[in-house]
Tab-separated table of C-alpha atoms in Angstrom:
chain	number	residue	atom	x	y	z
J	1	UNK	CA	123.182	76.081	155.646
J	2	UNK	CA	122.043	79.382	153.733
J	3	UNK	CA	124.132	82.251	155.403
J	4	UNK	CA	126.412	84.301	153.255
J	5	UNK	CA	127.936	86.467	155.568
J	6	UNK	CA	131.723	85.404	154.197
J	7	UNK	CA	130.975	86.312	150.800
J	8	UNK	CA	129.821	89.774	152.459
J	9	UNK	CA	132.857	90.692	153.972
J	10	UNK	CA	135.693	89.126	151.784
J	11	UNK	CA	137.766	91.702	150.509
J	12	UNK	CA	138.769	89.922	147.157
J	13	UNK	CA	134.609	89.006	146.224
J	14	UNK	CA	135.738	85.576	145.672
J	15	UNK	CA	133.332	83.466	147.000
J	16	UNK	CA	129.916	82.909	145.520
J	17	UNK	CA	127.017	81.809	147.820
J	18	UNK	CA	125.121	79.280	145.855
J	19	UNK	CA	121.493	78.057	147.432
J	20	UNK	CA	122.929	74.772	149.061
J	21	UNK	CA	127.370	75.606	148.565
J	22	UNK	CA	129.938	77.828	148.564
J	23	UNK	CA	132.234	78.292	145.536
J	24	UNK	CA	135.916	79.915	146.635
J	25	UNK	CA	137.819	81.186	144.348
J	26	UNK	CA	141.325	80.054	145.891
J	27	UNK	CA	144.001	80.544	143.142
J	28	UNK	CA	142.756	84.632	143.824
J	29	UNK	CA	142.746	83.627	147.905
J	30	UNK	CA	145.230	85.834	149.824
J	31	UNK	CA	144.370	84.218	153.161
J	32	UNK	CA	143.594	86.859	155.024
J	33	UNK	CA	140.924	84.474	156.823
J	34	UNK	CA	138.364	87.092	157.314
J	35	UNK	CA	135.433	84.580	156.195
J	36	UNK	CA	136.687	81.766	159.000
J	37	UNK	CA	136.704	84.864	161.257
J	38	UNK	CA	133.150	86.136	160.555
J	39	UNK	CA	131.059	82.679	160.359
J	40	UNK	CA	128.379	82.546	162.808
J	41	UNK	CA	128.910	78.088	162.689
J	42	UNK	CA	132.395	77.474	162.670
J	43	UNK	CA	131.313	75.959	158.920
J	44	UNK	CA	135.170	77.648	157.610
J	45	UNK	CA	138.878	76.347	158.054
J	46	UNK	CA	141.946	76.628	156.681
J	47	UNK	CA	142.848	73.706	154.512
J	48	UNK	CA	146.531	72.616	155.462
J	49	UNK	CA	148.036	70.532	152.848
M	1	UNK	CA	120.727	85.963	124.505
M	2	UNK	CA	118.077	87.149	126.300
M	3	UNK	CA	117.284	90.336	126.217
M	4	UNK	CA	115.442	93.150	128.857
M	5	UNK	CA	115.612	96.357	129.870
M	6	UNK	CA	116.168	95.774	133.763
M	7	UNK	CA	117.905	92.832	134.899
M	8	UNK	CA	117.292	92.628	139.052
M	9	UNK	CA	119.329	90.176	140.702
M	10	UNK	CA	117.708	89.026	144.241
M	11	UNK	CA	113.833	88.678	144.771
M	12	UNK	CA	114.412	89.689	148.615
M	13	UNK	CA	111.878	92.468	148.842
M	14	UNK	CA	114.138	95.177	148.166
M	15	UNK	CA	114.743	93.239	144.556
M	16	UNK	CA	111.035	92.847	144.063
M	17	UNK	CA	109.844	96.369	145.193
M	18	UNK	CA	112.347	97.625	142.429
M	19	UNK	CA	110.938	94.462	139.748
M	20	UNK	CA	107.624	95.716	140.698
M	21	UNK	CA	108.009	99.514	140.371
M	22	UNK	CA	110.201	99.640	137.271
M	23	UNK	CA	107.501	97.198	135.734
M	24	UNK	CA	104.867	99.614	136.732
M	25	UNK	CA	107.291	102.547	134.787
M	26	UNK	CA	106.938	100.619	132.069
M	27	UNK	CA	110.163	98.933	131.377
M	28	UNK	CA	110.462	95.121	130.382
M	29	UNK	CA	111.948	93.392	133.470
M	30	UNK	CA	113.759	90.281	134.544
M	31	UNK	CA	113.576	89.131	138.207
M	32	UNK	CA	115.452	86.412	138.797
M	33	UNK	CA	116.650	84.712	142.671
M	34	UNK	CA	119.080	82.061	143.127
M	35	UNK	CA	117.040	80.523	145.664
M	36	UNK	CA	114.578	77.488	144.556
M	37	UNK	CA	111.795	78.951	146.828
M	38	UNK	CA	111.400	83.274	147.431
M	39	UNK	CA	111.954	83.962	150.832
M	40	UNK	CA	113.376	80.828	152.208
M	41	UNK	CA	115.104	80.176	154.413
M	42	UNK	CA	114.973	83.529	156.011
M	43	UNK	CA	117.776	85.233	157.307
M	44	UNK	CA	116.083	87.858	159.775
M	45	UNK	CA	114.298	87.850	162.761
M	46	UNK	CA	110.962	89.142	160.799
M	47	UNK	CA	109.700	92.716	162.428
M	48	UNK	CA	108.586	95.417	160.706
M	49	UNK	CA	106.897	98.683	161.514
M	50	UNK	CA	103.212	99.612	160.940
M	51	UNK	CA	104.081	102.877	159.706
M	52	UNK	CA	106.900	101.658	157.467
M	53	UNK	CA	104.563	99.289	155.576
M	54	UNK	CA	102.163	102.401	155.324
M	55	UNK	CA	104.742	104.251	153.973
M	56	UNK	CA	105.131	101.663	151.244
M	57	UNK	CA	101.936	101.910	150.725
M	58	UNK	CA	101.601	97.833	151.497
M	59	UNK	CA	98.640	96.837	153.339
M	60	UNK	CA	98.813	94.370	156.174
M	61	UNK	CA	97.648	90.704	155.393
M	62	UNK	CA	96.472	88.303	157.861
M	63	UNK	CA	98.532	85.602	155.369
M	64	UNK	CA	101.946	86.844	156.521
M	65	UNK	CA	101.597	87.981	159.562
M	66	UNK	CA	102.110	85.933	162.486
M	67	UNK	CA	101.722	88.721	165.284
M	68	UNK	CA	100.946	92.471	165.883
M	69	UNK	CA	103.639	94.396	168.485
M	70	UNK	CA	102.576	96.692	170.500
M	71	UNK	CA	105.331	96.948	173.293
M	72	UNK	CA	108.478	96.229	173.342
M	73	UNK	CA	110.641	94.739	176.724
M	74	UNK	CA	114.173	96.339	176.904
M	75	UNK	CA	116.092	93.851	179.425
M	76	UNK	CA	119.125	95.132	181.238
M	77	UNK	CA	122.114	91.844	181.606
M	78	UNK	CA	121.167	91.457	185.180
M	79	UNK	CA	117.848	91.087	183.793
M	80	UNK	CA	116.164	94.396	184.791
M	81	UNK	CA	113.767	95.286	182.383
M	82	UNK	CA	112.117	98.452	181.306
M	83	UNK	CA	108.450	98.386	179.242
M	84	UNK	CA	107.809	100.447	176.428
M	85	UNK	CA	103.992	100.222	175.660
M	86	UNK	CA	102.408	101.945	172.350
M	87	UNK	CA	99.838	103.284	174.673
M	88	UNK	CA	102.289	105.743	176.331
M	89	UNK	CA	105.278	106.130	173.768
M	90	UNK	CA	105.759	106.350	170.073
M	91	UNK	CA	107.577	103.409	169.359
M	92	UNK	CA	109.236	102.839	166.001
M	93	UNK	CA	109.219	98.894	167.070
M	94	UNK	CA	105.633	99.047	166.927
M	95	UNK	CA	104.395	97.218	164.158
M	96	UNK	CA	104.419	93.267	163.484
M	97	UNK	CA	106.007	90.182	163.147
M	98	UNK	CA	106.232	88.727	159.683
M	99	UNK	CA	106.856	85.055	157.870
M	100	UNK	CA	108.953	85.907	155.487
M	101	UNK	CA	108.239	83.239	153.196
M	102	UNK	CA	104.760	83.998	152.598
M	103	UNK	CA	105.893	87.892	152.743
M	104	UNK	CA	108.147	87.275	150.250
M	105	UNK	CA	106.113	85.876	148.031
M	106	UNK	CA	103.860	87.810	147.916
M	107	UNK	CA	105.984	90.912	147.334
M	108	UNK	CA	107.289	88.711	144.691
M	109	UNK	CA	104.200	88.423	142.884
M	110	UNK	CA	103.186	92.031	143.083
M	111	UNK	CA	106.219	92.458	141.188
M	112	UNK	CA	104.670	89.210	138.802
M	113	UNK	CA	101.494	90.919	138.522
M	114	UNK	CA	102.990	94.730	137.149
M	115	UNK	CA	104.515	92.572	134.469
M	116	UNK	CA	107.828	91.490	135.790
M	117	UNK	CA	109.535	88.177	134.741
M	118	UNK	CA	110.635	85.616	136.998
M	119	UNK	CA	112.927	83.269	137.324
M	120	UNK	CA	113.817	81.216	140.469
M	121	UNK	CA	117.082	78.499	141.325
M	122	UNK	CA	119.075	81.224	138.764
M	123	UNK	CA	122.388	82.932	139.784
M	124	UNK	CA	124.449	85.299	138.886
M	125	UNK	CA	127.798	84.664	137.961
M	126	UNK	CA	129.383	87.915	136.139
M	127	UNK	CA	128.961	91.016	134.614
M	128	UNK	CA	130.628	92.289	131.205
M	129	UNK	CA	130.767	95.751	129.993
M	130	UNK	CA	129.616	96.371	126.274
M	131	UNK	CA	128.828	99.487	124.463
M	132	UNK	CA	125.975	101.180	126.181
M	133	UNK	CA	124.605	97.319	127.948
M	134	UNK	CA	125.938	94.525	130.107
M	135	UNK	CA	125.719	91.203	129.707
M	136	UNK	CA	124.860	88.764	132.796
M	137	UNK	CA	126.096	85.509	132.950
M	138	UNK	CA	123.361	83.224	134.980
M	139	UNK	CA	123.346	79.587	135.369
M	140	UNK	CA	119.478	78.399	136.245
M	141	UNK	CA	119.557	74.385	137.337
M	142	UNK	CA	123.279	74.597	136.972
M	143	UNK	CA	122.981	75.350	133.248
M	144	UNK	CA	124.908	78.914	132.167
M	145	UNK	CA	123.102	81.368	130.150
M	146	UNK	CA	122.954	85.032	129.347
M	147	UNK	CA	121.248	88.148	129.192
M	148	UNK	CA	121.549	91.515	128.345
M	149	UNK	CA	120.025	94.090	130.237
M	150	UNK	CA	120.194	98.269	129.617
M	151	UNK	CA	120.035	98.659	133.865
M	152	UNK	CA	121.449	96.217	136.626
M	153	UNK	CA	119.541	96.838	139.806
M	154	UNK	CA	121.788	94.524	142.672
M	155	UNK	CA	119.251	93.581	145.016
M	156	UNK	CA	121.639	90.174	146.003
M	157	UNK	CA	121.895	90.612	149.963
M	158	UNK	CA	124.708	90.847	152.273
M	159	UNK	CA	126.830	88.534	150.098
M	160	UNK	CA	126.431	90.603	147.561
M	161	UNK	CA	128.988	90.450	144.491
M	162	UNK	CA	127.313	92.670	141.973
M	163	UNK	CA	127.953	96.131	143.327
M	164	UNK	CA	131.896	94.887	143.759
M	165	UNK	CA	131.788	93.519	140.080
M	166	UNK	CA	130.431	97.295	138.991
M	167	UNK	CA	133.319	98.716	140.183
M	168	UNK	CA	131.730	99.846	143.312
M	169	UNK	CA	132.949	99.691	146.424
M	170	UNK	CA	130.361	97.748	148.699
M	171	UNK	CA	132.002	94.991	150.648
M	172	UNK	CA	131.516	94.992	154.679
M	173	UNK	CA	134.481	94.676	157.203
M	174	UNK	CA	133.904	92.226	160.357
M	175	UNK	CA	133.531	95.213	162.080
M	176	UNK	CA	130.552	96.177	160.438
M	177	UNK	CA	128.507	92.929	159.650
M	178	UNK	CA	126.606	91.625	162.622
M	179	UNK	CA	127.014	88.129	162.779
M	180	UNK	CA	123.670	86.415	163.485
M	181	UNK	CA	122.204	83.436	164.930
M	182	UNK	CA	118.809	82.478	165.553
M	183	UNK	CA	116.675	79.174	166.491
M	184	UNK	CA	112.817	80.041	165.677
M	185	UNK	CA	111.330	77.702	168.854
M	186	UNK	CA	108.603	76.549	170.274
M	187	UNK	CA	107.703	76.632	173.971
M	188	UNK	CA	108.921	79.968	174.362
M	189	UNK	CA	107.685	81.142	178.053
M	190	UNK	CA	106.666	85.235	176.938
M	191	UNK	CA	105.281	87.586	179.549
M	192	UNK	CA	103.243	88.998	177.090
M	193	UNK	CA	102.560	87.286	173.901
M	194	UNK	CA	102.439	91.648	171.928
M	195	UNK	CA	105.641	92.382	173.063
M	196	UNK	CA	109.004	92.039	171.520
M	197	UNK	CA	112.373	91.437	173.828
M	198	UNK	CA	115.422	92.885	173.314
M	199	UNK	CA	118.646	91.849	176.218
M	200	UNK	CA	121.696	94.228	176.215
M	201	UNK	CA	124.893	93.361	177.344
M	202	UNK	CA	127.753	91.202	177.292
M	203	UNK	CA	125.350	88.231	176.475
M	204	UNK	CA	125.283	89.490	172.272
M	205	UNK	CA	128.894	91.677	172.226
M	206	UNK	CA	128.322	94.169	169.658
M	207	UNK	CA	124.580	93.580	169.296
M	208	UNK	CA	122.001	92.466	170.817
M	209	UNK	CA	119.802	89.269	171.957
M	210	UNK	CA	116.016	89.260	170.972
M	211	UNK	CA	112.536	87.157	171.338
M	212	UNK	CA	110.114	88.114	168.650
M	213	UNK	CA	106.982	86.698	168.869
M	214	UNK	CA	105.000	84.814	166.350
M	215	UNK	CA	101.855	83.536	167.854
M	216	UNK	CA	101.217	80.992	170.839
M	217	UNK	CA	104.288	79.550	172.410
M	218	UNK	CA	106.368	80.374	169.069
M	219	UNK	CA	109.100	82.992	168.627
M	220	UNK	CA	112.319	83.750	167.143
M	221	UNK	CA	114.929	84.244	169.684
M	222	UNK	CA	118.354	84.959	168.071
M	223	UNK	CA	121.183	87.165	168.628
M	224	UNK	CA	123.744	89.116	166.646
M	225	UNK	CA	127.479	89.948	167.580
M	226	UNK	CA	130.426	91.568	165.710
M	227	UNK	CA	133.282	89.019	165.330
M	228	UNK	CA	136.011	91.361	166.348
M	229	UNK	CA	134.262	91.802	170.031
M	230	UNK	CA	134.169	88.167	171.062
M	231	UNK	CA	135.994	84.737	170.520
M	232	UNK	CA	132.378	82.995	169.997
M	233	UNK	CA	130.761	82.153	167.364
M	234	UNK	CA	127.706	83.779	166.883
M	235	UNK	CA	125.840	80.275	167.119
M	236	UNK	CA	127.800	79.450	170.484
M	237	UNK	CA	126.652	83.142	171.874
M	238	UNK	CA	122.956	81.584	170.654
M	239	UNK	CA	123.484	78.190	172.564
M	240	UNK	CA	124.638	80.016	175.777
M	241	UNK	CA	121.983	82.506	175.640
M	242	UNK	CA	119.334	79.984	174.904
M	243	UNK	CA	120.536	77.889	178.082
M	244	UNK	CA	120.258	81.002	180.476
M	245	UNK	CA	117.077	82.999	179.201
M	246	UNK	CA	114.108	82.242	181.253
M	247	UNK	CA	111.750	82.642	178.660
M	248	UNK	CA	113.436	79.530	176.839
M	249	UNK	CA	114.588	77.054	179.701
M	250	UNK	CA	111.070	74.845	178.034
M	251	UNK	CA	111.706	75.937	174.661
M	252	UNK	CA	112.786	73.574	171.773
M	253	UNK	CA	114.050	75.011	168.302
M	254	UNK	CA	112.371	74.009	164.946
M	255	UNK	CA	114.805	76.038	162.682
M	256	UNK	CA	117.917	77.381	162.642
M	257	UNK	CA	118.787	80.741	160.938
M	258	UNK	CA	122.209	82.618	160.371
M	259	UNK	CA	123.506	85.428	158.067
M	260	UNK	CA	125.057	88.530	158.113
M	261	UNK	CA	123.702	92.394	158.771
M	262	UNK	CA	125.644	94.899	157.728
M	263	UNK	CA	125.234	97.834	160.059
M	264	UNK	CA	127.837	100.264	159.158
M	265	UNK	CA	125.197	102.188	157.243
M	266	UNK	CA	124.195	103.270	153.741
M	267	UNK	CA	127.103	102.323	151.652
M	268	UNK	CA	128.547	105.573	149.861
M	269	UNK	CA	128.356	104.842	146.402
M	270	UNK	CA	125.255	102.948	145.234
M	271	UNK	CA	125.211	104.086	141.692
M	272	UNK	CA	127.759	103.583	138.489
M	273	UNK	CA	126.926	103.219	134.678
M	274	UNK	CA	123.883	100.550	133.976
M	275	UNK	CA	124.049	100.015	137.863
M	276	UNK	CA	121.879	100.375	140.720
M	277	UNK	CA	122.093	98.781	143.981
M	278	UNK	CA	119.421	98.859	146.914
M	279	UNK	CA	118.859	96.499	150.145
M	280	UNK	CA	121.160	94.531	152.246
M	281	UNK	CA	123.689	94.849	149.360
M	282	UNK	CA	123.811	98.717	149.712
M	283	UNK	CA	123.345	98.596	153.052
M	284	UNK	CA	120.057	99.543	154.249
M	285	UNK	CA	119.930	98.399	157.357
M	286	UNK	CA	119.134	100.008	160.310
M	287	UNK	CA	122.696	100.509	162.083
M	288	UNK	CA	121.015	100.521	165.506
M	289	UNK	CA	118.385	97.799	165.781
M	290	UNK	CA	119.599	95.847	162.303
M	291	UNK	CA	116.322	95.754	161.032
M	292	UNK	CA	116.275	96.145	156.646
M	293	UNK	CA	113.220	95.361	155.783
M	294	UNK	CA	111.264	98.683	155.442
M	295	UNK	CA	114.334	100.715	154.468
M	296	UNK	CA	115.333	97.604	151.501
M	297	UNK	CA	112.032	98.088	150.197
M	298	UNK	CA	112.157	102.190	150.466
M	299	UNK	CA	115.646	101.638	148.478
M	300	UNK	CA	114.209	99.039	146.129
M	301	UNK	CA	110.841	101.588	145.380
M	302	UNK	CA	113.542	104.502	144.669
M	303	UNK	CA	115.288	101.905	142.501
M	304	UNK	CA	112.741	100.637	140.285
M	305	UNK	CA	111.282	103.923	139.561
M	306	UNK	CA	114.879	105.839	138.730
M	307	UNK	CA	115.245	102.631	136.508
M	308	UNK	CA	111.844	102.906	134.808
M	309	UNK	CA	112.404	106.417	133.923
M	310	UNK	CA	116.328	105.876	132.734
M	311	UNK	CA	114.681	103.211	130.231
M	312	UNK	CA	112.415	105.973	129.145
M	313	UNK	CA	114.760	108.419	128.318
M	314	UNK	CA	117.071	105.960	126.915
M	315	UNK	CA	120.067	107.456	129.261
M	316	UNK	CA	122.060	104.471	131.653
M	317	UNK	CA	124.328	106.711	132.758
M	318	UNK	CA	126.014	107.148	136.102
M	319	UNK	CA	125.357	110.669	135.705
M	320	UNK	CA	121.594	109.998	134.767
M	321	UNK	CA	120.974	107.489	137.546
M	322	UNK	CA	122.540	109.919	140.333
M	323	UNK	CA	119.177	110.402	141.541
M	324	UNK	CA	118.671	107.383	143.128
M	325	UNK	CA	121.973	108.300	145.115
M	326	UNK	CA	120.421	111.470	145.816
M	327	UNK	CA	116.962	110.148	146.844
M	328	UNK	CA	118.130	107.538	149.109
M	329	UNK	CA	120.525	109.846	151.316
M	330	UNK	CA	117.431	111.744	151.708
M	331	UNK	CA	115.246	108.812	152.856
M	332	UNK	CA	117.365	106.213	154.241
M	333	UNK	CA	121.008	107.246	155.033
M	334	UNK	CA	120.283	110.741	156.905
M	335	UNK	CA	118.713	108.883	159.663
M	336	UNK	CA	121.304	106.253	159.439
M	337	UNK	CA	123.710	108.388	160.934
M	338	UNK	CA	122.320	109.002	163.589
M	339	UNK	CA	121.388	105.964	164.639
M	340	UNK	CA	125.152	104.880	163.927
M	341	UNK	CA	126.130	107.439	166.549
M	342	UNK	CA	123.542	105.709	169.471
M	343	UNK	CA	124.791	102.775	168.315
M	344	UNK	CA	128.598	103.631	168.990
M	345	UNK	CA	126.909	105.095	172.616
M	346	UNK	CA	125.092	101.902	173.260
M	347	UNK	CA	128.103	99.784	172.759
M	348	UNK	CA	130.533	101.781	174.813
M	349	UNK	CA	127.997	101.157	178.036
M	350	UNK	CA	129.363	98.196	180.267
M	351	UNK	CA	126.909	95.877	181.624
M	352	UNK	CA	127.015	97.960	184.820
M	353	UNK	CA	126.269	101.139	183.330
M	354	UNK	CA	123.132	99.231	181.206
M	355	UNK	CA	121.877	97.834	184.313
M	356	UNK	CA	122.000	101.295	186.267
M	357	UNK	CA	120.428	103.191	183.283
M	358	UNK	CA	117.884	100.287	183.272
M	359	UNK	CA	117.309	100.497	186.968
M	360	UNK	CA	116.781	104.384	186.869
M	361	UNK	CA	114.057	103.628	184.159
M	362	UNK	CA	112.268	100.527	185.254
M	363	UNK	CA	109.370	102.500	186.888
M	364	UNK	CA	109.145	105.688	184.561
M	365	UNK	CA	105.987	107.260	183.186
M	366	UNK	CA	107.475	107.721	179.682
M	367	UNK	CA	104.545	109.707	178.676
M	368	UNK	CA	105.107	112.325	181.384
M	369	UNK	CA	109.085	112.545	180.614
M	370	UNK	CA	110.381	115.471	179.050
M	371	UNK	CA	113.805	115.064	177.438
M	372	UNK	CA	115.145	117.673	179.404
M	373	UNK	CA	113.966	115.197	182.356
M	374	UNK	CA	116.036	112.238	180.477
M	375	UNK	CA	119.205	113.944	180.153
M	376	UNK	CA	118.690	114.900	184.169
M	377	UNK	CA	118.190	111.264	184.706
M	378	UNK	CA	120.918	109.691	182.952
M	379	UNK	CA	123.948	112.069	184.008
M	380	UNK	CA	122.257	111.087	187.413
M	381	UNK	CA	122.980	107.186	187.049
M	382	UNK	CA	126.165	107.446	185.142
M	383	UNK	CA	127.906	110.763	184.903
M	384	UNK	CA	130.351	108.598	182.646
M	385	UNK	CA	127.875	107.344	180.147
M	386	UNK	CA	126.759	110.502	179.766
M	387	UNK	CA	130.531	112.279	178.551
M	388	UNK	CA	130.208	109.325	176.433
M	389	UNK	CA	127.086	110.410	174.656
M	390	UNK	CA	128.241	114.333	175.022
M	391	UNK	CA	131.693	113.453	173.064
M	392	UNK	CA	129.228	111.928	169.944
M	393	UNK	CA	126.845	114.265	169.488
């Protein structure tokens, strides 16, 4: 789905909204989980290894 | 490497307006949206004022226009509601409802037509500093390339990453980015088919819920919250508000929409060397009623002309491109603040206070109401509400 809104408010400007993905940038990640937080579909989660 | 004077990233219409007026100034510009089709999906709930379009100097067409407004419903969360009609008030609402993919467009290829370049399914990916230029990297059908451009213009939405990679400071907190939702449906049961909705309350925390019309039985009803005020998502505040609403207890959705707004006003630094930014990215939008449409496209205008003439007098400099700093203060972010300050009212109101205030006003003759006569009335339903406003302005 074409939203963005995570990209918007990370603090880092790690993720890049591409037309159909999102590209994170996790080595830089702090996980500060600000994107999960903001997205209006529940589309973000932490990944627990 | 490919090579232009004005690179703008985003063919939004704040991005095109600036393609389209720095073409017109004469400089050689690139266009260029990462998006295989302008204007889809959208990410808005489509209104726009008549006099903001005249403004712009953009006349109406019946090819992107789905509806004219001429009143607009405020509804209380006990459902009171209070009319606003053209006939008796000035209403900034006023105007029409838009499809943004043929609006787009067609903003797009004004731009096409003053001489701009365009290039679709292409994304940005960096920015490097050299001598007096920058170089973009792009990739267009996943295939990286570059160009280098005298002037940036950042035209690249909410999610914007080309203001941050200037150096400037332009990324929105959750507590300033709406979080939206929105089904465009059909069946949609409106009392008049002219009139735009707009439901207060606890339904859209931080925000607000809305039904635009867009001819017939078809409208976007959506909604937009700030994460910090509710557990929801934005969607689940959608779904809930969907299931209550008369208006939609028939309705069926055909599309689903979500993004962010930011509404924590015009972003303080828009400007740095080779750099301009202008729309959702510099935040022109509307704190109050989140609409960005007019004010994007004021900011792009400003944008493409300050660009045009920096090409002409061969100076890329912060210092040179201050104007455009300058200009859209003067335009867009003076009235911003005070619409941040109703906002911060608006939001401190309970649902009880909203519904008294609503109440109070169902019945008024807004034409014959002085605002001497408004103050009267609202320390009158909520003597509270009122220190509230007193302690903001």
């Amino acid at each position: 789905m074409y939203c963005g809104e995570c990209a918007g408010v990370c603090p880092r400007n790690l993720i890049e909204v591409r037309e159909l993905t999102l590209k994170f940038d996790e080595k830089e990640c702090k996980d500060c989980k600000i994107c999960i937080q903001v997205c209006p579909v529940q589309a973000l989660e932490k990944e627990v290894i | 490497m490919l090579e232009t004077d004005v690179l703008v990233i985003g063919a939004g219409p704040a991005g095109s307006m600036a393609a389209k007026h720095a073409a017109m100034g004469g400089a050689k510009v690139l266009l260029v949206d990462k998006k295989s089709e302008i204007g889809a999906p959208k990410r808005c709930a489509e209104g726009v004022s008549k006099d903001g379009l005249k403004r712009l100097g953009i006349t109406p067409d019946p090819r992107w226009i789905t509806t004219e407004i001429n009143s607009v419903r405020l509804v209380s969360p006990n459902g009171t509601d209070v009319l606003l009609d053209e006939e008796k008030v000035k209403l900034s609402e006023v105007g029409y409802v838009l499809e943004r993919k043929v609006f787009d467009k067609h903003i797009a290829m004004d731009a096409a037509r003053a001489g701009a370049q365009i290039m679709v399914k292409t994304l940005a990916t960096g920015i490097e500093r050299t001598n007096n230029h920058l170089i973009v990297t792009l990739e267009h059908m996943e295939h990286p390339f570059q160009v280098q451009a005298k002037i940036v213009i950042g035209a690249d939405g909410p999610e914007s990453r080309v203001g941050r990679w200037a150096g400037l400071k332009t990324g929105a907190k959750p507590g300033t980015m709406e979080s939206c939702a929105q089904f465009e449906m059909v069946g949609v049961d409106m009392k008049k088919s002219n009139c735009i909705e707009l439901r207060f309350g606890s339904a859209a925390p931080g925000g607000y819920a809305w039904i635009f019309p867009k001819g017939d039985d078809v409208a976007n009803v959506g909604l937009g919250v700030l994460t910090p005020r509710t557990d929801k998502t934005a969607y689940q505040h959608l779904l809930e508000f969907v299931d209550t609403c008369p208006a939609t207890q028939k309705a069926q959705p055909v599309e689903l929409n979500v993004g962010g707004d930011p509404v924590g006003g015009l972003y303080k630094d828009l400007v740095t060397d080779n750099v301009l930014i202008t729309g959702d990215a510099a935040g022109m939008v509307n704190p109050l009623d989140g609409g960005g449409i007019i004010s994007g496209m004021t900011g792009g205008l400003i944008a493409g002309e300050i660009a045009a003439k920096a090409i002409s007098n061969g100076n890329y400099s912060k210092k040179n491109l201050k104007e455009y700093q300058k200009r859209c203060q003067k335009e867009i972010g003076d009235s911003f603040k005070k619409y941040l300050k109703a906002k911060e009212y608006l939001l401190s109101l309970s649902d009880e206070e909203l519904d008294s205030i609503a109440d109070a006003f169902q019945n008024s003759d807004f034409d014959r109401i002085s605002p001497t006569d408004l103050v009267k009335m609202l320390v009158k339903v909520s003597p509270k509400a009122m220190l509230k406003l007193g302690k903001l302005f």
